[in-house]
Structures are given as structure tokens and as C-alpha cells.
GROMACS .gro file of C-alpha atoms in nm:
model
  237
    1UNK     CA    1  -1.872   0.114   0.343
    2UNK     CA    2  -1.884   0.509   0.431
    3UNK     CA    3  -2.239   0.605   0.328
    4UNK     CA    4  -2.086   0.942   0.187
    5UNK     CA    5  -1.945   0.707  -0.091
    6UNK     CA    6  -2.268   0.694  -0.269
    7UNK     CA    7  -2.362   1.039  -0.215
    8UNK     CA    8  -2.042   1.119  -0.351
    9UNK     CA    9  -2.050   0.909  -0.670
   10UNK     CA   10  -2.399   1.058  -0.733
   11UNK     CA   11  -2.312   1.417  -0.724
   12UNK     CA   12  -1.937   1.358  -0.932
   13UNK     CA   13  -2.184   1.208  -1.230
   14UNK     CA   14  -2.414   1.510  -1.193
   15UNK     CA   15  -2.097   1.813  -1.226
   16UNK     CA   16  -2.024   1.752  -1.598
   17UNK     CA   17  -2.391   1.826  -1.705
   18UNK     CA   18  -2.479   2.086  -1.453
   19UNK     CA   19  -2.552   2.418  -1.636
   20UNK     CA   20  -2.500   2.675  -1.382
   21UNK     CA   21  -2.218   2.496  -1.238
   22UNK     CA   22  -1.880   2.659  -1.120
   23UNK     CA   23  -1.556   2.598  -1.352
   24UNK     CA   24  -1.295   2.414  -1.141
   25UNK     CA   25  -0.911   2.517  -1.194
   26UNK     CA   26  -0.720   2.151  -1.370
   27UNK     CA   27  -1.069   1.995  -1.486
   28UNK     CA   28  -0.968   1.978  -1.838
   29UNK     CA   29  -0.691   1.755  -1.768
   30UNK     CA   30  -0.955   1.480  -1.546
   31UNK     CA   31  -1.300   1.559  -1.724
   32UNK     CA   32  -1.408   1.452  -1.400
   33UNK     CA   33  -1.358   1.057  -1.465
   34UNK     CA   34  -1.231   0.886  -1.196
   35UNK     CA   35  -0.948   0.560  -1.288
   36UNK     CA   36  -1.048   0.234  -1.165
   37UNK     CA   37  -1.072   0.137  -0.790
   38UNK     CA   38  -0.781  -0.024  -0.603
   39UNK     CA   39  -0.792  -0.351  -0.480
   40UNK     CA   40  -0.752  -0.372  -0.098
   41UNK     CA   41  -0.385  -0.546  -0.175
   42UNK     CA   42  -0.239  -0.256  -0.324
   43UNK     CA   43  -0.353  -0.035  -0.091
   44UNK     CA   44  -0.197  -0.204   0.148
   45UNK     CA   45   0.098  -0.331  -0.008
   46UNK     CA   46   0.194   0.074  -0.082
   47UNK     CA   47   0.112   0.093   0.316
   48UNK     CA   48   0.354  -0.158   0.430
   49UNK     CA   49   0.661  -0.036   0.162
   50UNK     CA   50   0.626   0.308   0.350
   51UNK     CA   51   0.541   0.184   0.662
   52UNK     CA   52   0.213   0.360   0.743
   53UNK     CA   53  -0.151   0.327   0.756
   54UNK     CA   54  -0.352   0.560   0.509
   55UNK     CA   55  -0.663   0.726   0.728
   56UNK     CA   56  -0.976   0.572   0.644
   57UNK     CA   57  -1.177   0.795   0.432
   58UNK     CA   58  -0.871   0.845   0.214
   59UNK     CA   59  -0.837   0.458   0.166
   60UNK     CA   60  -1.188   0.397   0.144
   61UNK     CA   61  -1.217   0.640  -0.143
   62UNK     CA   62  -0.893   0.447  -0.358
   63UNK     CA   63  -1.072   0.093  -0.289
   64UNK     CA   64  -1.491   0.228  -0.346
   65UNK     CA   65  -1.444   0.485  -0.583
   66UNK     CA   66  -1.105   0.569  -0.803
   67UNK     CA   67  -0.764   0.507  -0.777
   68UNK     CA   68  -0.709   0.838  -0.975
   69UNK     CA   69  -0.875   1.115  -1.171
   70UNK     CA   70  -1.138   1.340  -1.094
   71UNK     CA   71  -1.030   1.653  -0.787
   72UNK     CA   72  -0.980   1.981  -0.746
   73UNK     CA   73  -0.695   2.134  -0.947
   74UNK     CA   74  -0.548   1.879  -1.172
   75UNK     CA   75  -0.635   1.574  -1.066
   76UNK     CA   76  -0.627   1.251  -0.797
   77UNK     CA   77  -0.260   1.086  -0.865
   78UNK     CA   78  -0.256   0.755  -0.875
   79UNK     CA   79  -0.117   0.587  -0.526
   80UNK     CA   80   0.180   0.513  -0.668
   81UNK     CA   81   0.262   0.841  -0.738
   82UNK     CA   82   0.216   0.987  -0.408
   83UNK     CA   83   0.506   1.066  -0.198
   84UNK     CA   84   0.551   1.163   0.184
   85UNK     CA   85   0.682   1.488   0.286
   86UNK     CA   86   0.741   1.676   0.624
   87UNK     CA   87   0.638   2.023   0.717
   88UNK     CA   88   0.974   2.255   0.743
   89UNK     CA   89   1.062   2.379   1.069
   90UNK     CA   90   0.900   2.684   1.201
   91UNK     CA   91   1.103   3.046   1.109
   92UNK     CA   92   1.020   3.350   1.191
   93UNK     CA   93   0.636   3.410   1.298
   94UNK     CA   94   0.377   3.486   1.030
   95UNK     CA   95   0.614   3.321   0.750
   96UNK     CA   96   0.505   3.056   0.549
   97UNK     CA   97   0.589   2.684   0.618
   98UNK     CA   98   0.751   2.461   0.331
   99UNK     CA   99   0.748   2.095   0.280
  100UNK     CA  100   1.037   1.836   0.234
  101UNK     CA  101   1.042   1.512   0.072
  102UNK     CA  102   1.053   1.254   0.399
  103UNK     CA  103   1.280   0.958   0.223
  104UNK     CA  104   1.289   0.611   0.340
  105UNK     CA  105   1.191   0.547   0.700
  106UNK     CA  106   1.264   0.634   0.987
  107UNK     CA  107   1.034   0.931   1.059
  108UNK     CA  108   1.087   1.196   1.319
  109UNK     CA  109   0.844   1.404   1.189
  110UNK     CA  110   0.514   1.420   1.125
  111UNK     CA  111   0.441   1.296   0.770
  112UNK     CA  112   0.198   1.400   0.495
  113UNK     CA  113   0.124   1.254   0.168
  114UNK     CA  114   0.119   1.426  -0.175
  115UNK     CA  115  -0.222   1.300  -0.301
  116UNK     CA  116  -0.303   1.590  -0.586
  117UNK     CA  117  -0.103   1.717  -0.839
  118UNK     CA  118  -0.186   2.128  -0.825
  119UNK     CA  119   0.103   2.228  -1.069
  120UNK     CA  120   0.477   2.379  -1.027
  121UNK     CA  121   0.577   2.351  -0.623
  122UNK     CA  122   0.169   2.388  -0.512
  123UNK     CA  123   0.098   2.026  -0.286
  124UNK     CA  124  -0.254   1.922  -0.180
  125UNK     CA  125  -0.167   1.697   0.075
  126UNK     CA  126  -0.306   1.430   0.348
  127UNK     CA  127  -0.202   1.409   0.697
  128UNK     CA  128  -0.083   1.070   0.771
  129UNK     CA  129   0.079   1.127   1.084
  130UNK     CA  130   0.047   1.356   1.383
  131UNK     CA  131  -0.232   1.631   1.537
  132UNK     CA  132  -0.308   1.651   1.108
  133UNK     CA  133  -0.362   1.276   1.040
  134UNK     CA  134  -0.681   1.290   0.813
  135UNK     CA  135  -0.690   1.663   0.742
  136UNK     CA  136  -0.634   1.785   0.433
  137UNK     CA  137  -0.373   2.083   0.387
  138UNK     CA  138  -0.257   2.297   0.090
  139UNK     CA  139   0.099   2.482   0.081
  140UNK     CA  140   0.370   2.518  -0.128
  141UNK     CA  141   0.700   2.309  -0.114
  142UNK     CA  142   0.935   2.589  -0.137
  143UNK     CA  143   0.739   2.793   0.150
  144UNK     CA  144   0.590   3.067  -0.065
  145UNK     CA  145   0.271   3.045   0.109
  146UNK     CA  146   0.040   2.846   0.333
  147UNK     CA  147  -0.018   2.561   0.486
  148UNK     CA  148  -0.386   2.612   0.532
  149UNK     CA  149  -0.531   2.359   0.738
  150UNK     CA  150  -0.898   2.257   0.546
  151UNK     CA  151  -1.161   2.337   0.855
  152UNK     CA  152  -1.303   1.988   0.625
  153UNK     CA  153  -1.265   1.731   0.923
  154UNK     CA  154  -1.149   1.433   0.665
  155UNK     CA  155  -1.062   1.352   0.294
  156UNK     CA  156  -1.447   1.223   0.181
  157UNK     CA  157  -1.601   1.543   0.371
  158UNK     CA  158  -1.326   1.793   0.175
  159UNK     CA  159  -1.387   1.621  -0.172
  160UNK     CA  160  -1.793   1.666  -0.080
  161UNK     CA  161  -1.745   1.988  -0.028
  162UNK     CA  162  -1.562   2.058  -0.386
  163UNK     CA  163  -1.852   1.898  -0.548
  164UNK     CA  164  -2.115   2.071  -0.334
  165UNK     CA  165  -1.979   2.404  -0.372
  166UNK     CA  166  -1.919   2.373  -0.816
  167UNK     CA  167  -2.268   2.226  -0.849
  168UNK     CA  168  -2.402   2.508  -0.648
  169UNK     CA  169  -2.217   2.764  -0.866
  170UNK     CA  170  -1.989   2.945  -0.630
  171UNK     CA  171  -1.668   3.057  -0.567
  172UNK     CA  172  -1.409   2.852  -0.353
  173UNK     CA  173  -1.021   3.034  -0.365
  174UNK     CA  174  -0.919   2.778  -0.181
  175UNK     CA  175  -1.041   2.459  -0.424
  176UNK     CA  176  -0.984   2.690  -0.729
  177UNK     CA  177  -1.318   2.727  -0.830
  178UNK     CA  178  -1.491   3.025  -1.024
  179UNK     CA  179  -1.860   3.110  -1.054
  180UNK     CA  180  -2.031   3.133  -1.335
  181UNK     CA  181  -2.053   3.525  -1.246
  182UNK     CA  182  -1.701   3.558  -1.280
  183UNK     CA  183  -1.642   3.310  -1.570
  184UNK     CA  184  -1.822   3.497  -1.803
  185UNK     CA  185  -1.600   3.786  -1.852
  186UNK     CA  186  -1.370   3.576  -1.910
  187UNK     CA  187  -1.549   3.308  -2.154
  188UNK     CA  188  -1.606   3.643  -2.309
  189UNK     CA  189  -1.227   3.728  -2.398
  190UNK     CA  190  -1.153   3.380  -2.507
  191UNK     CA  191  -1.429   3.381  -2.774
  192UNK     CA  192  -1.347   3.688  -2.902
  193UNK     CA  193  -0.984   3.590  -2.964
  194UNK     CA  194  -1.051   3.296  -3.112
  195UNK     CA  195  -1.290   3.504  -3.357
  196UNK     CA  196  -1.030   3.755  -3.429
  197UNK     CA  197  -0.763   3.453  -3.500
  198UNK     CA  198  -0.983   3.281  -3.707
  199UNK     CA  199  -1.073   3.575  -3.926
  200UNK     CA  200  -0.693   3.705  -3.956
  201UNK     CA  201  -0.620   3.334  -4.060
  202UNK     CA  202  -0.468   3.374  -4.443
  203UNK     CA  203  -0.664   3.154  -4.705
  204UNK     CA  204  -0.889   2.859  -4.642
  205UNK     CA  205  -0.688   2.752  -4.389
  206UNK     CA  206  -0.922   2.766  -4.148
  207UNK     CA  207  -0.908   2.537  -3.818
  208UNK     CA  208  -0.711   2.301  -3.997
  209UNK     CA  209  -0.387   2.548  -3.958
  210UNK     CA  210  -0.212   2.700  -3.738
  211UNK     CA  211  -0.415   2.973  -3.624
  212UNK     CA  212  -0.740   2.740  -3.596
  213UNK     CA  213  -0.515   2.592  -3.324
  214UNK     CA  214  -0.472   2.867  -3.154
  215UNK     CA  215  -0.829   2.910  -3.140
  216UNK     CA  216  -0.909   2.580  -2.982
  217UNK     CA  217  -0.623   2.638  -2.750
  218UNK     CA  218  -0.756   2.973  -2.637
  219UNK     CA  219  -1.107   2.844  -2.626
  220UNK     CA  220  -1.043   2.557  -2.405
  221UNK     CA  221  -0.779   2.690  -2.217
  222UNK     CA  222  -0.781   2.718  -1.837
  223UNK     CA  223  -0.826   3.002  -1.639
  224UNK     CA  224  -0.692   3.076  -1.297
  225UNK     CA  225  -0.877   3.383  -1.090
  226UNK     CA  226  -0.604   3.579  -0.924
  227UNK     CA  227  -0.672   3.572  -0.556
  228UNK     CA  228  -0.500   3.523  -0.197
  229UNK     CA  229  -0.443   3.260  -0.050
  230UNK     CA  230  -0.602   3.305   0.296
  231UNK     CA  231  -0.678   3.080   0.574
  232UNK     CA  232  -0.893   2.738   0.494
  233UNK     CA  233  -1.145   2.870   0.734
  234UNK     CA  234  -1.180   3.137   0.543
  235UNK     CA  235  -1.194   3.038   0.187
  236UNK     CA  236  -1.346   2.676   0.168
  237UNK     CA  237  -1.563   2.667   0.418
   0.00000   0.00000   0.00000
């Protein structure tokens, strides 16, 4: 077994009771709990129905550690779930790249698998195939930005580096994560909504009606920093 494993399963049960930690964009929907590992057959019965092998660090993480859950944005899916797509053709230079769902075998091109959900067209995806096999890249399907190639040299080493970075309070555009610093403000806002929606609630009402709701709701809601997208050298290093 990988002896980042471990270190990694160590660090994931420290994040939800670290004080000063950073806020990470989706973790409402995981709570950071990972789903049960994978047994080795289902691993590899999902390889051989799409004819590929899954890189190692990827696979050893299903079969060690979770099947699903805990990740940046909004979570690990399950294997199941994951699809392969290709990288769209180069256009014009300096102009994003999009991604394509691959279909049923054969593959000319180089594949990648969706392994993260990051909401509307957003991927997170894992080279399978190609110069990229066992890099992890971020893009858009419909081209709007990216890819960024993570500077992380494998799947294990890029999900380190996620919980490294939020236990040490910073701020990662690229893995969606916000300081503590810059949370505040924000934390700030929410609070006093919910105050002010609370207080304009008619009768005894209280969080038992509608506008309690609306208090939890804006209380617990995420919050996504507006930012560029830049390169992965750049922003998640």
C-alpha cells in the first residue's frame, strides 16, 4: 500500500475540527466523509467494461480509502458514475480547450475520466490515457476556460495537497478554497441577514417558518470567491 494513504486518512479526520482551517467550495454537500472502499473486483470489473487501466494512485485511493465522498468542490463520485471524455481539438491559439464525452470504445484519442462532480459544465478530471495519464486537470466541457494541467504529479499527491493547503488556512483558486481572512467578511454578511430575517419574521413564527428557513439557508450556504482561473502552476501549487 502507498504510504501517503495513511498520511492522508490522518489529515482528512483532522479538517473538520481544525479551527483556523480554510472553507473548501462543495464541502457541505460531503462533510468530508468518505463512502466505503471498493473491493479490488469492482475496480476492475469498471476497468475491463471500458477497457482501460485506472493509474495507480487513483485506484489505490477507491480500494484503501473511499469509493466516494470527501474532495475538493462537491465531492468524489462514485466509480460508477465516472465517465470518459476527450480533450476537443485545438482552435485558435490562446482559446480554451473543451471536453467530449468519448462513448464506447474504440479510442483515438487520448481519454480522461470525470472523477469529481464541480457543478454545471466545470470537470475535475484524471488522465487515463496519453502524455496526461495520472495528472489531474480542471476545464470546462463547453470550452469556457482551462484545461489547467495540476503541476501535482498524481491523484494521492493533488488530494494531499487540498488537505495540506485547508488545514494550513490558505487560499487555493484553483481547489476552491478560501482563508479564513477572506471568509470572514463574508461569514459576516450571512449572519447579519439571517438576523435581519429573523427579526422581520411576523409572530412567533420564528425558525419554524418560512423566514427561519431562510436563515439557515443563508447561514449555511456556500460561498464561491470570484477569481480567475489561471494556470495550475500558478494557483495550486
Amino acid at each position: 500500500m502507498d504510504s501517503r494513504i495513511a498520511r492522508i486518512r490522518r489529515k482528512l479526520a483532522k479538517v473538520p475540527y481544525a479551527a483556523m482551517r480554510s472553507h473548501s467550495f462543495g464541502e457541505e454537500k460531503h462533510g468530508f466523509r468518505l463512502e466505503p472502499p471498493l473491493p479490488d473486483a469492482k475496480v476492475a470489473e469498471f476497468e475491463a467494461d471500458h477497457h482501460i487501466e485506472l493509474p495507480d494512485s487513483y485506484r489505490g485511493f477507491l480500494t484503501t480509502l473511499g469509493g466516494g465522498g470527501a474532495s475538493p468542490f462537491y465531492g468524489l463520485l462514485p466509480l460508477q458514475s465516472c465517465r470518459l471524455f476527450t480533450m476537443d481539438p485545438r482552435g485558435e491559439p490562446g482559446r480554451p480547450r473543451g471536453f467530449t464525452f468519448a462513448g464506447g470504445p474504440p479510442h483515438r484519442s487520448d481519454l480522461f475520466l470525470h472523477i469529481i462532480e464541480a457543478g454545471c459544465t466545470d470537470l475535475v478530471l484524471l488522465g487515463i490515457t496519453g502524455p496526461l495519464a495520472g495528472r489531474v486537470i480542471t476545464g470546462n466541457a463547453d470550452g469556457f476556460w482551462g484545461p489547467n494541467v495540476s503541476s501535482a504529479t498524481d491523484y494521492l499527491a493533488w488530494y494531499e495537497r487540498w488537505l495540506d493547503h485547508m488545514l494550513d488556512g490558505r487560499d487555493n483558486r484553483d481547489l476552491e478554497l478560501t482563508s479564513p481572512a477572506l471568509r470572514a467578511p463574508v461569514d459576516r454578511v450571512l449572519r447579519k441577514h439571517r438576523s435581519q430575517v429573523l427579526a422581520e419574521a411576523p409572530g412567533d413564527r420564528g425558525e419554524t417558518g418560512i423566514a427561519g428557513e431562510a436563515g439557515r439557508l443563508a447561514a449555511t450556504a456556500p460561498v464561491r470567491v470570484p477569481g480567475h482561473r489561471g494556470s495550475a502552476e500558478e494557483l495550486d501549487e
